Tab-separated table of C-alpha atoms in Angstrom:
chain	number	residue	atom	x	y	z
A	1	MET	CA	20.127	4.360	-15.176
A	2	SER	CA	19.331	7.978	-15.799
A	3	GLU	CA	18.515	9.682	-18.871
A	4	THR	CA	18.030	13.213	-19.767
A	5	GLY	CA	15.644	14.717	-22.416
A	6	SER	CA	11.985	15.861	-21.839
A	7	LEU	CA	9.530	14.270	-19.390
A	8	LYS	CA	6.685	12.603	-20.858
A	9	VAL	CA	3.413	11.569	-18.635
A	10	GLY	CA	0.523	9.417	-19.288
A	11	PHE	CA	-2.618	8.420	-17.502
A	12	ALA	CA	-5.488	5.630	-18.020
A	13	ARG	CA	-7.926	3.829	-15.586
A	14	GLN	CA	-9.652	0.570	-15.754
A	15	ILE	CA	-12.444	-0.868	-13.581
A	16	ILE	CA	-11.616	-3.851	-11.418
A	17	ASN	CA	-14.642	-4.927	-9.889
A	18	PRO	CA	-15.052	-8.723	-8.617
A	19	PRO	CA	-17.986	-10.976	-9.470
A	20	THR	CA	-20.405	-11.391	-6.697
A	21	GLY	CA	-19.508	-13.883	-4.313
A	22	ILE	CA	-15.800	-13.266	-3.687
A	23	LEU	CA	-14.993	-12.785	0.011
A	24	THR	CA	-13.657	-9.302	0.605
A	25	ILE	CA	-10.523	-9.586	2.998
A	26	GLY	CA	-8.868	-7.491	5.619
A	27	PHE	CA	-11.122	-8.735	8.556
A	28	GLY	CA	-10.602	-11.924	10.272
A	29	ASP	CA	-14.459	-12.034	11.350
A	30	ARG	CA	-15.753	-11.692	7.717
A	31	PHE	CA	-17.012	-15.167	6.351
A	32	LYS	CA	-19.365	-14.042	3.603
A	33	GLY	CA	-18.844	-13.346	0.186
A	34	ASN	CA	-19.525	-9.854	-1.395
A	35	ARG	CA	-23.261	-9.072	-2.235
A	36	GLY	CA	-22.608	-6.318	-4.890
A	37	VAL	CA	-20.758	-3.292	-5.594
A	38	HIS	CA	-21.266	0.041	-3.742
A	39	ASP	CA	-18.654	2.023	-5.722
A	40	ASP	CA	-16.428	1.216	-8.240
A	41	LEU	CA	-12.695	-0.338	-7.582
A	42	THR	CA	-10.121	1.124	-10.108
A	43	ALA	CA	-6.660	0.484	-11.429
A	44	THR	CA	-5.040	3.802	-12.619
A	45	ALA	CA	-1.820	4.014	-14.309
A	46	MET	CA	0.691	6.672	-14.424
A	47	VAL	CA	3.443	6.108	-16.848
A	48	LEU	CA	6.571	8.014	-16.590
A	49	ALA	CA	9.021	8.472	-19.486
A	50	LEU	CA	12.308	10.224	-19.869
A	51	GLY	CA	14.761	9.057	-22.849
A	52	ASP	CA	14.261	5.710	-23.220
A	53	GLN	CA	13.562	4.991	-19.556
A	54	GLN	CA	10.043	4.242	-18.228
A	55	VAL	CA	8.210	3.441	-14.890
A	56	GLY	CA	4.671	2.630	-14.232
A	57	ILE	CA	2.857	3.768	-10.948
A	58	VAL	CA	-0.568	1.737	-10.855
A	59	ALA	CA	-2.775	2.900	-7.961
A	60	LEU	CA	-5.027	-0.039	-6.898
A	61	ASP	CA	-8.035	-0.169	-4.975
A	62	LEU	CA	-7.081	-3.503	-3.176
A	63	LEU	CA	-6.028	-4.531	0.111
A	64	ALA	CA	-2.662	-5.726	-1.183
A	65	VAL	CA	-0.951	-7.790	-4.035
A	66	HIS	CA	1.687	-10.516	-3.764
A	67	GLU	CA	5.296	-9.869	-4.982
A	68	ASP	CA	4.552	-13.007	-7.474
A	69	PHE	CA	1.722	-10.906	-8.901
A	70	THR	CA	3.910	-8.084	-9.272
A	71	ARG	CA	6.689	-9.851	-10.807
A	72	GLU	CA	4.428	-11.547	-13.510
A	73	LEU	CA	2.940	-7.923	-14.612
A	74	GLU	CA	6.420	-6.487	-14.827
A	75	ASN	CA	7.778	-9.441	-16.999
A	76	PHE	CA	4.691	-8.493	-19.291
A	77	CYS	CA	5.061	-4.840	-19.512
A	78	GLY	CA	8.783	-4.713	-19.581
A	79	ILE	CA	9.144	-2.118	-17.357
A	80	PRO	CA	9.273	-1.418	-13.590
A	81	LEU	CA	5.915	-1.103	-11.898
A	82	LEU	CA	5.140	0.337	-8.541
A	83	LEU	CA	1.687	-1.443	-7.478
A	84	CYS	CA	0.381	0.901	-4.914
A	85	CYS	CA	-2.527	-0.534	-3.058
A	86	ALA	CA	-5.204	1.753	-1.363
A	87	HIS	CA	-5.766	-0.945	1.606
A	88	THR	CA	-9.211	-0.950	1.451
A	89	HIS	CA	-10.833	-3.748	3.489
A	90	SER	CA	-13.866	-3.938	1.095
A	91	ALA	CA	-11.846	-5.317	-1.802
A	92	PRO	CA	-11.446	-9.059	-3.204
A	93	MET	CA	-8.614	-11.362	-2.772
A	94	SER	CA	-6.205	-11.048	-5.573
A	95	PHE	CA	-4.089	-14.001	-4.904
A	96	SER	CA	-4.410	-17.778	-3.985
A	97	SER	CA	-2.117	-20.685	-3.995
A	98	ASN	CA	-4.930	-23.006	-3.819
A	99	PRO	CA	-6.038	-24.495	-7.119
A	100	LEU	CA	-9.473	-24.995	-5.720
A	101	ARG	CA	-10.152	-21.341	-5.557
A	102	THR	CA	-11.065	-21.144	-9.008
A	103	LYS	CA	-13.262	-17.918	-8.831
A	104	VAL	CA	-10.259	-16.224	-7.053
A	105	LYS	CA	-7.984	-17.276	-9.842
A	106	ARG	CA	-10.091	-16.168	-12.502
A	107	TYR	CA	-10.519	-12.925	-10.960
A	108	ALA	CA	-6.728	-12.505	-10.523
A	109	GLU	CA	-6.320	-13.351	-14.173
A	110	THR	CA	-8.995	-10.630	-14.941
A	111	LEU	CA	-7.262	-8.261	-12.777
A	112	ARG	CA	-3.850	-8.898	-14.464
A	113	GLU	CA	-5.313	-8.202	-17.965
A	114	LYS	CA	-6.833	-5.132	-16.608
A	115	ILE	CA	-3.768	-3.532	-15.215
A	116	ILE	CA	-1.860	-4.550	-18.083
A	117	LEU	CA	-4.396	-2.558	-20.333
A	118	ALA	CA	-4.269	0.526	-18.013
A	119	VAL	CA	-0.453	0.492	-18.201
A	120	ASP	CA	-0.515	-0.008	-21.805
A	121	GLN	CA	-3.094	2.551	-22.438
A	122	ALA	CA	-1.164	5.084	-20.024
A	123	ARG	CA	1.841	4.516	-22.564
A	124	GLY	CA	-0.354	5.300	-25.612
A	125	GLN	CA	-1.078	8.656	-23.558
A	126	LEU	CA	2.512	9.679	-23.224
A	127	GLN	CA	2.951	13.466	-23.876
A	128	PRO	CA	5.300	16.024	-22.698
A	129	ALA	CA	4.589	17.253	-19.173
A	130	SER	CA	5.485	19.309	-16.343
A	131	LEU	CA	5.165	18.208	-12.420
A	132	PHE	CA	4.151	20.394	-9.695
A	133	TRP	CA	4.140	19.900	-6.058
A	134	GLY	CA	2.389	20.842	-2.833
A	135	GLU	CA	1.905	19.621	0.540
A	136	GLY	CA	-0.130	20.353	3.761
A	137	ASN	CA	-2.098	18.477	6.569
A	138	VAL	CA	-5.291	16.778	6.819
A	139	ASP	CA	-7.132	15.500	9.843
A	140	ILE	CA	-8.623	12.471	9.180
A	141	ALA	CA	-6.670	9.652	11.014
A	142	VAL	CA	-6.109	8.526	14.421
A	143	ASN	CA	-3.480	6.338	16.047
A	144	ARG	CA	-5.160	3.295	16.878
A	145	ARG	CA	-2.759	1.609	19.138
A	146	GLU	CA	-4.840	2.210	22.167
A	147	ARG	CA	-3.293	1.430	25.737
A	148	LEU	CA	-5.287	-0.309	27.982
A	149	PRO	CA	-4.747	0.193	32.165
A	150	ASP	CA	-3.019	-3.128	32.507
A	151	GLY	CA	-0.544	-2.043	29.806
A	152	ARG	CA	-1.604	-4.275	26.947
A	153	VAL	CA	-2.288	-2.719	23.710
A	154	GLU	CA	-5.331	-3.440	21.224
A	155	ILE	CA	-6.841	-1.784	18.291
A	156	GLY	CA	-8.949	1.512	19.229
A	157	VAL	CA	-8.061	5.038	19.560
A	158	ASN	CA	-4.720	6.620	21.300
A	159	PRO	CA	-5.449	10.079	21.337
A	160	ASP	CA	-1.642	10.746	22.591
A	161	GLY	CA	-0.098	8.635	19.806
A	162	PRO	CA	1.737	9.797	17.008
A	163	VAL	CA	-0.170	10.752	13.670
A	164	ASP	CA	1.491	11.954	10.454
A	165	ARG	CA	-0.961	14.205	9.085
A	166	ARG	CA	0.942	15.132	5.950
A	167	VAL	CA	-0.808	15.190	2.623
A	168	ALA	CA	1.452	15.412	-0.649
A	169	VAL	CA	-0.094	16.398	-4.210
A	170	ILE	CA	1.954	16.056	-7.436
A	171	GLU	CA	0.160	17.705	-10.430
A	172	ALA	CA	1.072	16.764	-14.117
A	173	ARG	CA	0.186	19.350	-16.781
A	174	SER	CA	0.534	19.296	-20.312
A	175	GLU	CA	2.580	21.694	-22.356
A	176	GLU	CA	-0.877	23.753	-22.616
A	177	GLY	CA	-1.443	23.655	-19.254
A	178	GLU	CA	-4.201	20.984	-18.793
A	179	VAL	CA	-4.157	18.970	-15.968
A	180	LEU	CA	-3.440	15.239	-16.982
A	181	GLY	CA	-3.680	13.646	-13.472
A	182	ARG	CA	-2.295	13.817	-10.170
A	183	VAL	CA	-0.594	11.602	-7.344
A	184	ILE	CA	-2.198	11.930	-3.776
A	185	ASN	CA	-0.186	10.699	-0.802
A	186	MET	CA	-1.327	10.440	2.609
A	187	GLN	CA	-1.646	8.024	5.241
A	188	CYS	CA	-4.868	6.356	6.957
A	189	HIS	CA	-6.178	2.753	6.825
A	190	ALA	CA	-9.064	2.466	4.158
A	191	THR	CA	-11.417	1.189	6.941
A	192	VAL	CA	-14.271	3.196	7.433
A	193	MET	CA	-16.413	0.233	6.450
A	194	GLY	CA	-15.999	-2.807	8.860
A	195	PRO	CA	-16.523	-6.417	8.524
A	196	GLU	CA	-20.207	-6.303	8.418
A	197	ASN	CA	-20.137	-4.611	5.029
A	198	LEU	CA	-20.395	-7.003	2.388
A	199	LEU	CA	-20.400	-4.626	-0.585
A	200	VAL	CA	-17.186	-4.009	-2.461
A	201	SER	CA	-15.842	-0.264	-1.914
A	202	ALA	CA	-12.678	1.953	-2.300
A	203	ASP	CA	-13.784	3.044	1.074
A	204	TRP	CA	-12.567	6.842	1.676
A	205	VAL	CA	-9.887	6.840	-0.878
A	206	GLY	CA	-12.668	6.259	-3.732
A	207	ALA	CA	-14.891	9.158	-2.284
A	208	MET	CA	-11.827	11.509	-2.188
A	209	ARG	CA	-11.049	10.796	-5.608
A	210	ARG	CA	-14.452	11.277	-6.877
A	211	GLN	CA	-14.952	14.557	-5.531
A	212	LEU	CA	-11.477	15.761	-6.709
A	213	GLU	CA	-11.752	14.345	-10.317
A	214	ASP	CA	-15.416	15.647	-10.506
A	215	ALA	CA	-14.156	19.371	-9.076
A	216	SER	CA	-10.527	19.339	-10.968
A	217	GLY	CA	-10.367	17.009	-13.850
A	218	GLY	CA	-7.533	14.627	-14.320
A	219	LEU	CA	-7.078	10.968	-13.194
A	220	THR	CA	-5.769	10.491	-9.472
A	221	VAL	CA	-3.250	8.267	-8.331
A	222	TYR	CA	-3.395	7.330	-4.852
A	223	ILE	CA	-0.460	6.072	-2.911
A	224	GLN	CA	-1.269	5.155	0.424
A	225	GLY	CA	1.365	6.325	2.928
A	226	ALA	CA	2.806	4.663	6.221
A	227	THR	CA	-0.613	3.528	7.728
A	228	GLY	CA	0.290	0.736	9.801
A	229	ASP	CA	-0.604	2.338	13.114
A	230	LEU	CA	-3.502	4.934	11.814
A	231	ASN	CA	-7.196	4.491	11.329
A	232	PRO	CA	-9.986	6.691	10.052
A	233	LYS	CA	-11.266	8.658	12.776
A	234	LEU	CA	-14.957	7.940	11.374
A	235	ASN	CA	-15.022	4.152	11.394
A	236	VAL	CA	-17.972	3.140	13.421
A	237	GLY	CA	-21.657	2.060	12.440
A	238	ASN	CA	-20.733	0.857	8.488
A	239	ASP	CA	-22.201	4.207	7.594
A	240	PHE	CA	-21.424	4.742	3.718
A	241	GLU	CA	-22.126	8.624	4.533
A	242	ASN	CA	-18.866	8.552	6.633
A	243	ILE	CA	-16.909	7.466	3.463
A	244	SER	CA	-18.140	10.332	1.763
A	245	ARG	CA	-17.253	12.672	4.972
A	246	LEU	CA	-14.194	11.487	5.657
A	247	GLY	CA	-13.218	11.658	1.592
A	248	GLY	CA	-14.742	15.174	1.768
A	249	GLU	CA	-12.340	16.273	4.399
A	250	ALA	CA	-9.444	14.758	2.560
A	251	TYR	CA	-10.370	16.536	-0.452
A	252	GLY	CA	-10.994	19.796	1.222
A	253	SER	CA	-7.348	19.722	2.369
A	254	ILE	CA	-6.158	18.895	-1.152
A	255	SER	CA	-8.148	21.684	-3.025
A	256	GLU	CA	-6.436	24.005	-0.830
A	257	ILE	CA	-2.984	22.801	-1.590
A	258	LEU	CA	-4.054	22.903	-5.362
A	259	THR	CA	-3.823	26.740	-5.161
A	260	ARG	CA	-0.302	26.827	-4.130
A	261	LEU	CA	1.635	24.225	-6.292
A	262	GLN	CA	5.074	24.820	-7.347
A	263	TYR	CA	6.942	23.676	-10.219
A	264	ILE	CA	9.428	20.298	-9.695
A	265	GLN	CA	12.513	20.206	-11.730
A	266	VAL	CA	12.547	16.650	-13.446
A	267	ASP	CA	16.268	15.999	-14.992
A	268	ARG	CA	16.457	12.040	-14.298
A	269	LEU	CA	14.190	9.120	-14.143
A	270	THR	CA	16.057	6.579	-11.711
A	271	HIS	CA	14.418	3.534	-10.441
A	272	LEU	CA	16.326	1.242	-7.990
A	273	ARG	CA	15.214	-1.906	-6.002
A	274	SER	CA	16.254	-4.092	-3.328
A	275	ASP	CA	14.954	-6.818	-0.724
A	276	VAL	CA	15.879	-6.175	2.724
A	277	MET	CA	15.767	-9.739	4.409
A	278	ILE	CA	14.397	-9.790	8.084
A	279	PRO	CA	15.469	-12.896	10.108
A	280	LEU	CA	12.693	-14.288	12.187
A	281	GLN	CA	13.198	-14.859	16.147
A	282	GLY	CA	13.596	-18.501	17.107
A	283	THR	CA	13.999	-19.810	13.701
A	284	GLU	CA	18.069	-20.240	14.116
A	285	GLY	CA	18.894	-23.921	12.976
A	286	MET	CA	15.670	-24.963	11.712
A	287	LYS	CA	15.879	-26.997	8.596
A	288	LYS	CA	12.522	-26.078	7.449
A	289	PRO	CA	10.082	-23.396	8.514
A	290	ALA	CA	8.279	-24.515	11.603
A	291	LYS	CA	4.347	-24.064	11.599
A	292	THR	CA	4.515	-21.954	14.807
A	293	TYR	CA	1.721	-19.830	13.444
A	294	ARG	CA	-0.733	-22.477	14.010
A	295	GLU	CA	-1.039	-21.111	17.415
A	296	VAL	CA	-3.392	-18.285	15.831
A	297	ALA	CA	-6.236	-21.021	15.649
A	298	LYS	CA	-6.500	-21.132	19.432
A	299	THR	CA	-7.529	-17.224	19.288
A	300	VAL	CA	-10.717	-18.190	17.748
A	301	GLY	CA	-11.341	-21.504	19.677
A	302	LEU	CA	-10.143	-23.630	16.887
A	303	PRO	CA	-7.518	-26.602	17.285
A	304	PRO	CA	-4.069	-25.932	15.743
A	305	PHE	CA	-4.488	-28.523	12.803
A	306	LEU	CA	-7.367	-26.263	11.411
A	307	ALA	CA	-4.919	-23.089	11.261
A	308	ASP	CA	-4.163	-23.664	7.515
A	309	ILE	CA	-7.598	-24.345	6.360
A	310	ALA	CA	-8.932	-21.097	8.246
A	311	LEU	CA	-6.126	-19.103	7.018
A	312	GLU	CA	-6.580	-20.382	3.338
A	313	PHE	CA	-10.116	-19.275	3.516
A	314	LEU	CA	-9.635	-15.896	5.213
A	315	TYR	CA	-6.386	-14.864	3.710
A	316	PRO	CA	-4.847	-17.165	1.104
A	317	TRP	CA	-1.181	-15.673	1.203
A	318	LYS	CA	2.276	-17.251	0.675
A	319	THR	CA	5.130	-15.690	2.247
A	320	ARG	CA	8.512	-16.044	0.767
A	321	LEU	CA	10.957	-17.562	3.053
A	322	GLU	CA	14.641	-17.914	2.645
A	323	LEU	CA	17.532	-18.928	4.749
A	324	TYR	CA	19.640	-15.913	5.813
A	325	GLN	CA	22.418	-15.764	8.000
A	326	GLY	CA	21.545	-19.038	9.842
A	327	ALA	CA	17.677	-18.075	10.276
A	328	TRP	CA	14.604	-18.152	8.352
A	329	ALA	CA	13.876	-14.731	6.958
A	330	PHE	CA	11.343	-12.773	4.529
A	331	PRO	CA	11.804	-9.996	2.186
A	332	ILE	CA	10.681	-6.374	2.591
A	333	GLN	CA	10.680	-5.097	-1.131
A	334	GLU	CA	11.948	-1.472	-1.284
A	335	ASN	CA	11.903	0.851	-4.146
A	336	LEU	CA	13.376	4.397	-5.006
A	337	LEU	CA	12.402	6.339	-7.808
A	338	ASP	CA	14.376	9.723	-8.290
A	339	LEU	CA	13.142	12.350	-10.888
A	340	GLY	CA	15.623	14.837	-9.567
A	341	GLY	CA	13.553	17.424	-7.623
A	342	LEU	CA	11.090	14.689	-6.559
A	343	VAL	CA	11.683	11.185	-4.765
A	344	LEU	CA	9.218	8.372	-4.346
A	345	MET	CA	10.262	5.500	-2.058
A	346	SER	CA	8.331	2.644	-0.713
A	347	MET	CA	8.278	-0.526	1.220
A	348	GLY	CA	5.994	-3.440	0.806
A	349	MET	CA	4.750	-3.483	4.396
A	350	GLU	CA	2.165	-2.098	6.402
A	351	VAL	CA	4.706	0.485	7.902
A	352	PHE	CA	3.920	2.440	10.955
A	353	ASN	CA	3.707	6.152	10.409
A	354	GLN	CA	6.763	7.361	12.363
A	355	ILE	CA	8.981	5.076	9.928
A	356	GLY	CA	7.416	6.732	6.947
A	357	GLN	CA	8.527	10.311	8.380
A	358	GLU	CA	11.880	9.302	8.904
A	359	ALA	CA	12.370	7.881	5.736
A	360	ARG	CA	11.222	11.121	4.113
A	361	CYS	CA	13.859	12.989	6.081
A	362	PHE	CA	16.519	11.025	4.182
A	363	PHE	CA	15.647	13.519	1.344
A	364	GLU	CA	15.397	17.022	2.751
A	365	GLY	CA	15.148	19.537	0.251
A	366	LYS	CA	13.556	17.554	-2.132
A	367	ALA	CA	9.599	16.671	-2.741
A	368	ALA	CA	9.648	13.348	-1.027
A	369	VAL	CA	6.472	10.751	-1.201
A	370	PHE	CA	6.658	7.454	1.135
A	371	GLY	CA	4.223	4.454	0.021
A	372	SER	CA	3.595	1.256	1.905
A	373	LEU	CA	2.068	-1.584	0.564
A	374	VAL	CA	3.607	-1.287	-2.821
A	375	ASN	CA	4.241	-4.432	-4.890
A	376	SER	CA	3.894	-6.822	-2.048
A	377	CYS	CA	2.994	-6.878	1.795
A	378	TYR	CA	4.116	-9.455	4.498
A	379	GLY	CA	2.568	-7.955	7.512
A	380	TYR	CA	3.281	-5.073	9.864
A	381	LEU	CA	6.301	-2.874	10.337
A	382	PRO	CA	6.221	-1.215	13.864
A	383	THR	CA	8.779	1.122	15.531
A	384	ARG	CA	10.930	-0.342	17.980
A	385	ALA	CA	9.067	1.415	20.909
A	386	GLU	CA	5.728	-0.032	19.639
A	387	TYR	CA	7.122	-3.601	19.255
A	388	GLU	CA	7.924	-3.707	22.646
A	389	LEU	CA	4.403	-2.931	23.654
A	390	GLY	CA	3.151	-5.686	21.629
A	391	GLY	CA	-0.396	-5.883	20.586
A	392	TYR	CA	-2.185	-7.186	17.127
A	393	GLU	CA	0.346	-5.759	14.814
A	394	VAL	CA	3.421	-7.476	16.567
A	395	ASP	CA	2.074	-10.527	18.317
A	396	MET	CA	-0.297	-11.678	15.856
A	397	SER	CA	0.261	-10.599	12.256
A	398	TRP	CA	3.139	-12.904	11.651
A	399	LYS	CA	1.063	-15.770	12.396
A	400	ILE	CA	-1.533	-14.520	9.599
A	401	TYR	CA	1.267	-14.506	7.238
A	402	ARG	CA	2.463	-18.235	8.106
A	403	MET	CA	5.611	-17.261	9.364
A	404	PRO	CA	7.667	-19.510	11.674
A	405	GLY	CA	8.640	-17.043	14.326
A	406	PRO	CA	7.917	-13.083	14.953
A	407	MET	CA	10.287	-10.254	13.325
A	408	PRO	CA	12.939	-8.720	15.698
A	409	ALA	CA	12.534	-5.757	17.280
A	410	ASN	CA	15.066	-4.048	15.063
A	411	ALA	CA	13.135	-4.565	11.721
A	412	ASP	CA	12.223	-1.026	11.441
A	413	GLN	CA	15.941	-0.060	11.539
A	414	LEU	CA	16.816	-2.929	9.060
A	415	ALA	CA	14.225	-1.499	6.757
A	416	LEU	CA	15.291	2.131	7.076
A	417	GLU	CA	19.098	1.036	6.587
A	418	GLY	CA	18.149	-0.751	3.438
A	419	LEU	CA	16.652	2.528	2.049
A	420	GLU	CA	19.566	4.446	3.039
A	421	ARG	CA	21.801	2.013	1.005
A	422	LEU	CA	19.676	2.750	-2.122
A	423	LYS	CA	20.222	6.315	-1.456
A	424	THR	CA	23.687	6.178	-1.553
A	425	LYS	CA	23.443	4.513	-5.146
A	426	LEU	CA	22.110	7.651	-6.163
A	427	ASP	CA	24.740	9.994	-4.656
């Protein structure tokens, strides 16, 4: 529902560092818990208010959040939330369905309280504000879908692959012209630090944020773009200097954009959401989801019956599966936030960069931000062309999420059509 009136914006931040010992997730070959904190993980809330409508955007230095976690927070806060994960692979688990994972569950409870507090504090800071927009390019990412001579694809560097280098900036200013905070949107995995790293870190995103805030004031809300097939160009050697270098390059591009921001007209605050169901191949007629995913155990030399134990240790996730058109399916949560001259859209997946670019084209003539890994995540969303080539994101990811079969080749089109349906509700 849209409302007219004066836009109000508020920002707040909480530190969300985990206790020592909790496993940091994102790599399948990391088996030891964290040994301490290199740099702080944060929950940064931005609340937008127009008339009686409010929406919260919360940037989290986490790999991902589960949709159940998002639902609990929204029920408590009483407003729609967009939980935007930076996708750092040096952050802890935030979800476990195993009652024996008491340390993880205690951290998840603390995390929930910190996010609620950040949102509440941001609401307490609400004040009349104007938004300003700018965009440019940043050269920090490489396409990671490396082609091997035999035709296979592995995670590496593909110098000929597509890379979305666009970076967008939204700046909120008070009536007096003071910078209240900013939204930064670009796309690059936060994986400068690899599996050998056992220190908690926001990776290059944190380094970019620190430099930006130290130089220009205000709080920074980072929205990770369509980064499914993009890795940082500096991700070797587990050198924390590299996160500073990469963050510095990102900041350099942002600082140039700050010199030429333009005012955005805000005349509405409309939030729409839907689940796009993605049917899984080979599951037609199954009375209950098969445990086909147990094949993943073979890749690490384990018998299939140990797959559940290994997955629960490394990535304790629970995928929501439903019968849909005769097959088992999982949901991609999609969000659309329309402010008039500015649109923010999201998908709860690790989205390949060309899909994000296509989604932004739905809103030509408007300032458009695309976020992935928002409110949930059930694996990768590749383009059809990349799907046909296979590789980890296509052949392995669905098993890690305990799905009974792979997604179809046209999943990208299903997701984009879902976003188009949301758009038609605005027209």
